[in-house]
Tab-separated table of N, CA, C and O in Angstrom:
chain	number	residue	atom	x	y	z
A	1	UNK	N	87.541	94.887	110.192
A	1	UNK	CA	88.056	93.554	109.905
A	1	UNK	C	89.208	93.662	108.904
A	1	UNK	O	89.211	94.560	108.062
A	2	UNK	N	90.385	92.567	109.005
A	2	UNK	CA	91.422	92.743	108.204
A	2	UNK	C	91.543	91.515	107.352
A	2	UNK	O	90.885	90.476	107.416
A	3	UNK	N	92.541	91.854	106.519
A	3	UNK	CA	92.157	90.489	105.403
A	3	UNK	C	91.569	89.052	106.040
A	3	UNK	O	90.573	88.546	105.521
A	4	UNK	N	92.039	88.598	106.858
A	4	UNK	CA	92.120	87.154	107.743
A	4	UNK	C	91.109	87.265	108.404
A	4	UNK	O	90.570	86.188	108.658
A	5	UNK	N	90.461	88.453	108.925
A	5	UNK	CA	89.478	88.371	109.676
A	5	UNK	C	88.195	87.709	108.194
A	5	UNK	O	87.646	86.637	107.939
A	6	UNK	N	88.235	89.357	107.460
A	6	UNK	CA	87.199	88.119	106.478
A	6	UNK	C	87.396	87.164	105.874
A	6	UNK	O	86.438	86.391	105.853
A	7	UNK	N	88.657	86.720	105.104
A	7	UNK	CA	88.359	85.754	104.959
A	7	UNK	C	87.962	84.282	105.503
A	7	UNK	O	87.655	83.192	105.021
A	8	UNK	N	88.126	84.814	106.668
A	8	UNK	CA	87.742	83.421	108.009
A	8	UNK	C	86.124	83.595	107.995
A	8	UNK	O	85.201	82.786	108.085
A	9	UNK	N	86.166	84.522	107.895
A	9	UNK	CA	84.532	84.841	108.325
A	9	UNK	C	83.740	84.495	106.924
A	9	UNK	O	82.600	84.037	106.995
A	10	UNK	N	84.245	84.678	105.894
A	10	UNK	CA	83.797	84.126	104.668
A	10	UNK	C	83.902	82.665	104.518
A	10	UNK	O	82.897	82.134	104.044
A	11	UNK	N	84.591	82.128	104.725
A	11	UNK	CA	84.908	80.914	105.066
A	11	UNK	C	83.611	79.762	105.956
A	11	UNK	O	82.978	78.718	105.804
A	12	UNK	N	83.836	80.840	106.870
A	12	UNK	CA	82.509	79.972	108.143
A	12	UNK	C	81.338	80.394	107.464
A	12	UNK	O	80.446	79.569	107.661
A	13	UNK	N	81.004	81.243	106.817
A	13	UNK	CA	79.552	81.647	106.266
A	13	UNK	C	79.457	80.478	104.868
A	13	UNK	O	78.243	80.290	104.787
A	14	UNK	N	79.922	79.888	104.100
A	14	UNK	CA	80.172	79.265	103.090
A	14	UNK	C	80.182	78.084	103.351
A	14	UNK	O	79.888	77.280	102.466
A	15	UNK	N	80.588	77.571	104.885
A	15	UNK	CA	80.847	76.041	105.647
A	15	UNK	C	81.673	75.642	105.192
A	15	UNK	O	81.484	74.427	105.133
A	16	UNK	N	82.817	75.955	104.669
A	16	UNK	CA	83.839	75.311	103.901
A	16	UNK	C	84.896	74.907	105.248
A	16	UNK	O	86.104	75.081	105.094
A	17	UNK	N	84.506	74.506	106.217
A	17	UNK	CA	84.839	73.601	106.893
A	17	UNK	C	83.968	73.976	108.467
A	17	UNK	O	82.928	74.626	108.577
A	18	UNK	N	84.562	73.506	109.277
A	18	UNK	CA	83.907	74.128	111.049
A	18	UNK	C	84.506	74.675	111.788
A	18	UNK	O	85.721	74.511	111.677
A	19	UNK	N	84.181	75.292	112.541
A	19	UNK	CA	84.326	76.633	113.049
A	19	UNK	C	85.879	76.153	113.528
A	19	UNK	O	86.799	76.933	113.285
A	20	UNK	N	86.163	74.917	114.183
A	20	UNK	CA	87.178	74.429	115.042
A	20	UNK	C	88.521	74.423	113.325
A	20	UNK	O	89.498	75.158	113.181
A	21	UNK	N	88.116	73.560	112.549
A	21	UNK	CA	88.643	73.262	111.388
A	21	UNK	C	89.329	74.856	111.013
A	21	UNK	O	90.530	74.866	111.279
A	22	UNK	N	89.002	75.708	110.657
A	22	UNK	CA	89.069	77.224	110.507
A	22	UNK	C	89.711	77.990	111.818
A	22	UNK	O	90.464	78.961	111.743
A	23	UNK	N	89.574	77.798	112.189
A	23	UNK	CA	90.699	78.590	113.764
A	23	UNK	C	91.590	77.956	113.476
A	23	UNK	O	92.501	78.683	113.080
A	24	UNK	N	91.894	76.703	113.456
A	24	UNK	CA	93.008	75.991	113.010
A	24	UNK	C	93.749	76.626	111.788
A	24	UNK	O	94.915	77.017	111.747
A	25	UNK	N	93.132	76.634	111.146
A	25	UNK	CA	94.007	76.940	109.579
A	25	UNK	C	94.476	78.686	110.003
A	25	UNK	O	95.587	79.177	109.798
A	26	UNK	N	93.534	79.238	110.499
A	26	UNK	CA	93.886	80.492	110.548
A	26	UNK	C	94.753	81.046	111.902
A	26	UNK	O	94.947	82.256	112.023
A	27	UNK	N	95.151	80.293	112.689
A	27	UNK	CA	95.991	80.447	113.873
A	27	UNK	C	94.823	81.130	114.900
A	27	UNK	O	95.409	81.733	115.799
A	28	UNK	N	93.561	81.203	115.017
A	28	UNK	CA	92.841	81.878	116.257
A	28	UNK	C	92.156	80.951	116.923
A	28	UNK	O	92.143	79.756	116.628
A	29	UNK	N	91.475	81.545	117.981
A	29	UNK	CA	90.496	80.717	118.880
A	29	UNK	C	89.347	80.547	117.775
A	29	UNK	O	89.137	81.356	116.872
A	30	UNK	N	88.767	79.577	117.957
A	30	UNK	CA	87.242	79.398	117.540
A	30	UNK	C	86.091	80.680	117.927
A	30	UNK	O	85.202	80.994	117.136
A	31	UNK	N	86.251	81.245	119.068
A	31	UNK	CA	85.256	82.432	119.662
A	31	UNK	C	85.622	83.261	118.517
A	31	UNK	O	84.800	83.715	117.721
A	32	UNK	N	86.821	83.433	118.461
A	32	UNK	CA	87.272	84.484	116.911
A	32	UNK	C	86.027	84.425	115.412
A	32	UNK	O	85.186	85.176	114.918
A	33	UNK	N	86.530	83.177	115.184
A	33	UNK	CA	85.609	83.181	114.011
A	33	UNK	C	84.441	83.356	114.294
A	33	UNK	O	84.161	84.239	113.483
A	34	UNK	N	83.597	83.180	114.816
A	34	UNK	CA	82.447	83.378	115.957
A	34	UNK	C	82.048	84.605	115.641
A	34	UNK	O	81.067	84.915	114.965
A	35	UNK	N	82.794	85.262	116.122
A	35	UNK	CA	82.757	87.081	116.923
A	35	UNK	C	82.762	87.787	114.511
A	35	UNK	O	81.896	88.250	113.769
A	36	UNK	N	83.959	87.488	114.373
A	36	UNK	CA	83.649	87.457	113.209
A	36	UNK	C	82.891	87.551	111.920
A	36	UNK	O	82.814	88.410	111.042
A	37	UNK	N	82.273	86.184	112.141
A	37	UNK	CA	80.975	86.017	111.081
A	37	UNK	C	80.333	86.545	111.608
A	37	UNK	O	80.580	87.633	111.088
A	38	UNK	N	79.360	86.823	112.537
A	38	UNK	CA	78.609	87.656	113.606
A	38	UNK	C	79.084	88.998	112.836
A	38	UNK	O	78.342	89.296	111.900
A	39	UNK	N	80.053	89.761	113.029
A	39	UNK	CA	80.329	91.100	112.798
A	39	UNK	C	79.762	91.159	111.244
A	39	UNK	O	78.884	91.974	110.959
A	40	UNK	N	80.351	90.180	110.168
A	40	UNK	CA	79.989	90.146	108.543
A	40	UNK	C	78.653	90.193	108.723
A	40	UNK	O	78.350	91.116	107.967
A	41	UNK	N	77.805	89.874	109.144
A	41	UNK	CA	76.470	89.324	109.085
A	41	UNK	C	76.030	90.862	109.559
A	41	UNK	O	75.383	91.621	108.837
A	42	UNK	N	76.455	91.157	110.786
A	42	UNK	CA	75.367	92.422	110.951
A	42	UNK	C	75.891	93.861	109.859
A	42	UNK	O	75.337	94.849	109.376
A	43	UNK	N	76.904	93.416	109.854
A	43	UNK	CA	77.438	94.980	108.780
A	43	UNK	C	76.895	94.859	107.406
A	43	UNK	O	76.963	95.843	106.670
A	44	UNK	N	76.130	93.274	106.796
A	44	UNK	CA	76.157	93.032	105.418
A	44	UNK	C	75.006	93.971	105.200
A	44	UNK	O	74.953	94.509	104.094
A	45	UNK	N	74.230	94.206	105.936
A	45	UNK	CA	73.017	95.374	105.553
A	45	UNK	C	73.507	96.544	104.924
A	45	UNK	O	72.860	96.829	103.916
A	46	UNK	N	74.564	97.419	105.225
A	46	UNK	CA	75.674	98.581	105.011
A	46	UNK	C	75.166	98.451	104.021
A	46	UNK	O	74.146	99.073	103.725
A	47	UNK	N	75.871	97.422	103.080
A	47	UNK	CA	76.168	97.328	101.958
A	47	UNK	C	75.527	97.932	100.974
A	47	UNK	O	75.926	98.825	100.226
A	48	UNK	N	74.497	97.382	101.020
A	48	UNK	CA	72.883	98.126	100.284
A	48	UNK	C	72.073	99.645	100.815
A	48	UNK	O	71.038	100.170	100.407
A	49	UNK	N	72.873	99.983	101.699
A	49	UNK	CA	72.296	101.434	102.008
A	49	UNK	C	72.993	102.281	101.842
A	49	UNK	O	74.170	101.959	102.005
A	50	UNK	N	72.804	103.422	101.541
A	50	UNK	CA	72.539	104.546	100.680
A	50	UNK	C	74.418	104.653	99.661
A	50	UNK	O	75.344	105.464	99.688
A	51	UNK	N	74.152	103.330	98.895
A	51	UNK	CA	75.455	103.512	98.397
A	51	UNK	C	76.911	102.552	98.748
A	51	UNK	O	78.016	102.477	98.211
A	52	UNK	N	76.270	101.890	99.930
A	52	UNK	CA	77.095	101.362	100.591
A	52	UNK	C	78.026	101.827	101.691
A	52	UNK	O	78.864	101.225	102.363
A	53	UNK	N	77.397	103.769	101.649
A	53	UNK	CA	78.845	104.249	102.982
A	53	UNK	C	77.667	104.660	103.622
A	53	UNK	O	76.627	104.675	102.963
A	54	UNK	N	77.661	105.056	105.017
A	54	UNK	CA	76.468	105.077	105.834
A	54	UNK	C	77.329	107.072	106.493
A	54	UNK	O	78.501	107.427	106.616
A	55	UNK	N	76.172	107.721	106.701
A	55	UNK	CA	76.464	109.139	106.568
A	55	UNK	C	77.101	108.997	108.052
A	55	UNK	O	76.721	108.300	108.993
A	56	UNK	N	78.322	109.993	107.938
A	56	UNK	CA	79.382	110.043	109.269
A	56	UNK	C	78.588	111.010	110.249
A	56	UNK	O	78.131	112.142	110.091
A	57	UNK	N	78.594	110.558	110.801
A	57	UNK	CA	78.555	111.010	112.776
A	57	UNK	C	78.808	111.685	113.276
A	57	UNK	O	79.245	111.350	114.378
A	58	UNK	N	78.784	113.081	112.991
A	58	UNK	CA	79.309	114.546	113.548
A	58	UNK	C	79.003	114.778	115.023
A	58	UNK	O	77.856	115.044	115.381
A	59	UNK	N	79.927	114.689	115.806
A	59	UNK	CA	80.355	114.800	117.085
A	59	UNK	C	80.775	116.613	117.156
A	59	UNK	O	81.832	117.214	116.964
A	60	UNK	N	79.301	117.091	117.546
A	60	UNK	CA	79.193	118.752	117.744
A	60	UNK	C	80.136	119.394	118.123
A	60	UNK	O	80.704	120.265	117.464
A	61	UNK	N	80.637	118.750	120.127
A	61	UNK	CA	81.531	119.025	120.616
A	61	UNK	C	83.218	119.239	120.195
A	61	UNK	O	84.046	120.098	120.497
A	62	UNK	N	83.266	117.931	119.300
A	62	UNK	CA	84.456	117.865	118.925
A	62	UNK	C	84.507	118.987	117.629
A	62	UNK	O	85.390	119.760	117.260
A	63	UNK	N	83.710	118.820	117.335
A	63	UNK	CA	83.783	120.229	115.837
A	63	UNK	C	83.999	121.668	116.755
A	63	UNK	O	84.887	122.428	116.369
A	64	UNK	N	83.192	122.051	117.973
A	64	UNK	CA	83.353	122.996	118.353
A	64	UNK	C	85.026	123.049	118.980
A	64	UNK	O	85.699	124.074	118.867
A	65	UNK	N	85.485	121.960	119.555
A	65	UNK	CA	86.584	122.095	120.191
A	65	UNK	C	87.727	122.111	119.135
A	65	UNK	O	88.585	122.966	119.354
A	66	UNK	N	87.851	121.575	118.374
A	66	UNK	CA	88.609	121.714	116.947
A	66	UNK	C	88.521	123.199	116.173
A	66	UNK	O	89.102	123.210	115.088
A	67	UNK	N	87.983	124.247	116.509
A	67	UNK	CA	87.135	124.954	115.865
A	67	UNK	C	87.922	126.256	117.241
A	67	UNK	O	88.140	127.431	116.947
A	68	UNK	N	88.043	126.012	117.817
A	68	UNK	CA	88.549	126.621	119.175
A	68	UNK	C	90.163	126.494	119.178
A	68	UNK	O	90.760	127.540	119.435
A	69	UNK	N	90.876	125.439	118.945
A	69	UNK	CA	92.017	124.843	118.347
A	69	UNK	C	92.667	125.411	117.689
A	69	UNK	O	93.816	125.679	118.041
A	70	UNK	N	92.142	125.822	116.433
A	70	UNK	CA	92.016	125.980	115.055
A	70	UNK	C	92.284	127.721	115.073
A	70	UNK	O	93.037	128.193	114.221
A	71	UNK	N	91.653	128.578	116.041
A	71	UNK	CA	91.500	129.650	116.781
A	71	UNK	C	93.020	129.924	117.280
A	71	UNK	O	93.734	130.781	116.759
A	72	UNK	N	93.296	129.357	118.010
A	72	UNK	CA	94.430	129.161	119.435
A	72	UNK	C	95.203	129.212	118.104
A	72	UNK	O	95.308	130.368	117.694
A	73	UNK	N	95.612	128.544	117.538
A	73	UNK	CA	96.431	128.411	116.278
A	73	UNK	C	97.032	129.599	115.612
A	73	UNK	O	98.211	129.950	115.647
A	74	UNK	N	96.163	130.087	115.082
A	74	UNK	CA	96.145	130.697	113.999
A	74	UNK	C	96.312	132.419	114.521
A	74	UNK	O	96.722	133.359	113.840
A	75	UNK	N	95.797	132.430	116.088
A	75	UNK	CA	96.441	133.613	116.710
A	75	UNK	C	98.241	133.435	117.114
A	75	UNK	O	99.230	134.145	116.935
A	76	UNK	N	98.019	132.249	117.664
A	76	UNK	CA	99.512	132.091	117.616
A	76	UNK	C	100.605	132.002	116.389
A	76	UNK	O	101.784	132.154	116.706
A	77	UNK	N	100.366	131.825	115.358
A	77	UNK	CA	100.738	131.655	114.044
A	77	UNK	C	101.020	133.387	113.728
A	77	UNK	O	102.176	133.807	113.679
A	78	UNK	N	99.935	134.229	113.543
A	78	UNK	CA	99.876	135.454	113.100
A	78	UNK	C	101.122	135.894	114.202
A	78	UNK	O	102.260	136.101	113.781
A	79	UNK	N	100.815	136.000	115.510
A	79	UNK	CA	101.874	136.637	116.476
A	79	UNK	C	103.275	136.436	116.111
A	79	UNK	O	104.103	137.337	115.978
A	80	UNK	N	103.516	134.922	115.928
A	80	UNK	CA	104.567	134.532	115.285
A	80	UNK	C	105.380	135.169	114.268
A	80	UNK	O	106.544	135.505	114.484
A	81	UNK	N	104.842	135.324	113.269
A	81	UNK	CA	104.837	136.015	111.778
A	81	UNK	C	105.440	137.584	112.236
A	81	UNK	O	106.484	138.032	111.762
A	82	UNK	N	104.690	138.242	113.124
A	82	UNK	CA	104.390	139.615	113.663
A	82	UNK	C	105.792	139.804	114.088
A	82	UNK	O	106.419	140.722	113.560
A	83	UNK	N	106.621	138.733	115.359
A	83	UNK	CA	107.709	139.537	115.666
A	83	UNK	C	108.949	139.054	115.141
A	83	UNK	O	109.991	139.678	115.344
């Protein structure tokens, strides 16, 4: 979410006006703010767990293929150097 997103979404959670009232002010559809507060609401749990950052998602494959990359590289690099 980007500034406008929350603060719209802060906005509709607070009732400081209706959903229609708030798309208005903020130039979007109403489904927007919607989709929005919805998103604030399920992420507000984050907040309170372990610190507030939630542990990243290590994608095996991609470590191995980066890792293979990284390989390809660094032979080509040395060869480089070499002639």
């Amino acid at each position: 979410m980007d500034d406008v997103d929350t603060k719209a979404a802060l906005e509709a959670l607070k009732g400081e006006g209706t959903v229609s009232e708030l798309a208005s002010r903020f130039g979007v559809h109403p489904t927007m703010i919607d989709q929005w507060k919805r998103a604030l609401l399920d992420g507000a749990s984050g907040v309170f767990e372990r610190g507030g950052r939630k542990a990243p998602v290590i994608d095996e494959d991609q470590v191995r293929d980066l890792h293979a990359k990284i390989g390809e590289l660094a032979v080509a690099n040395s060869f480089w150097k070499e002639s």
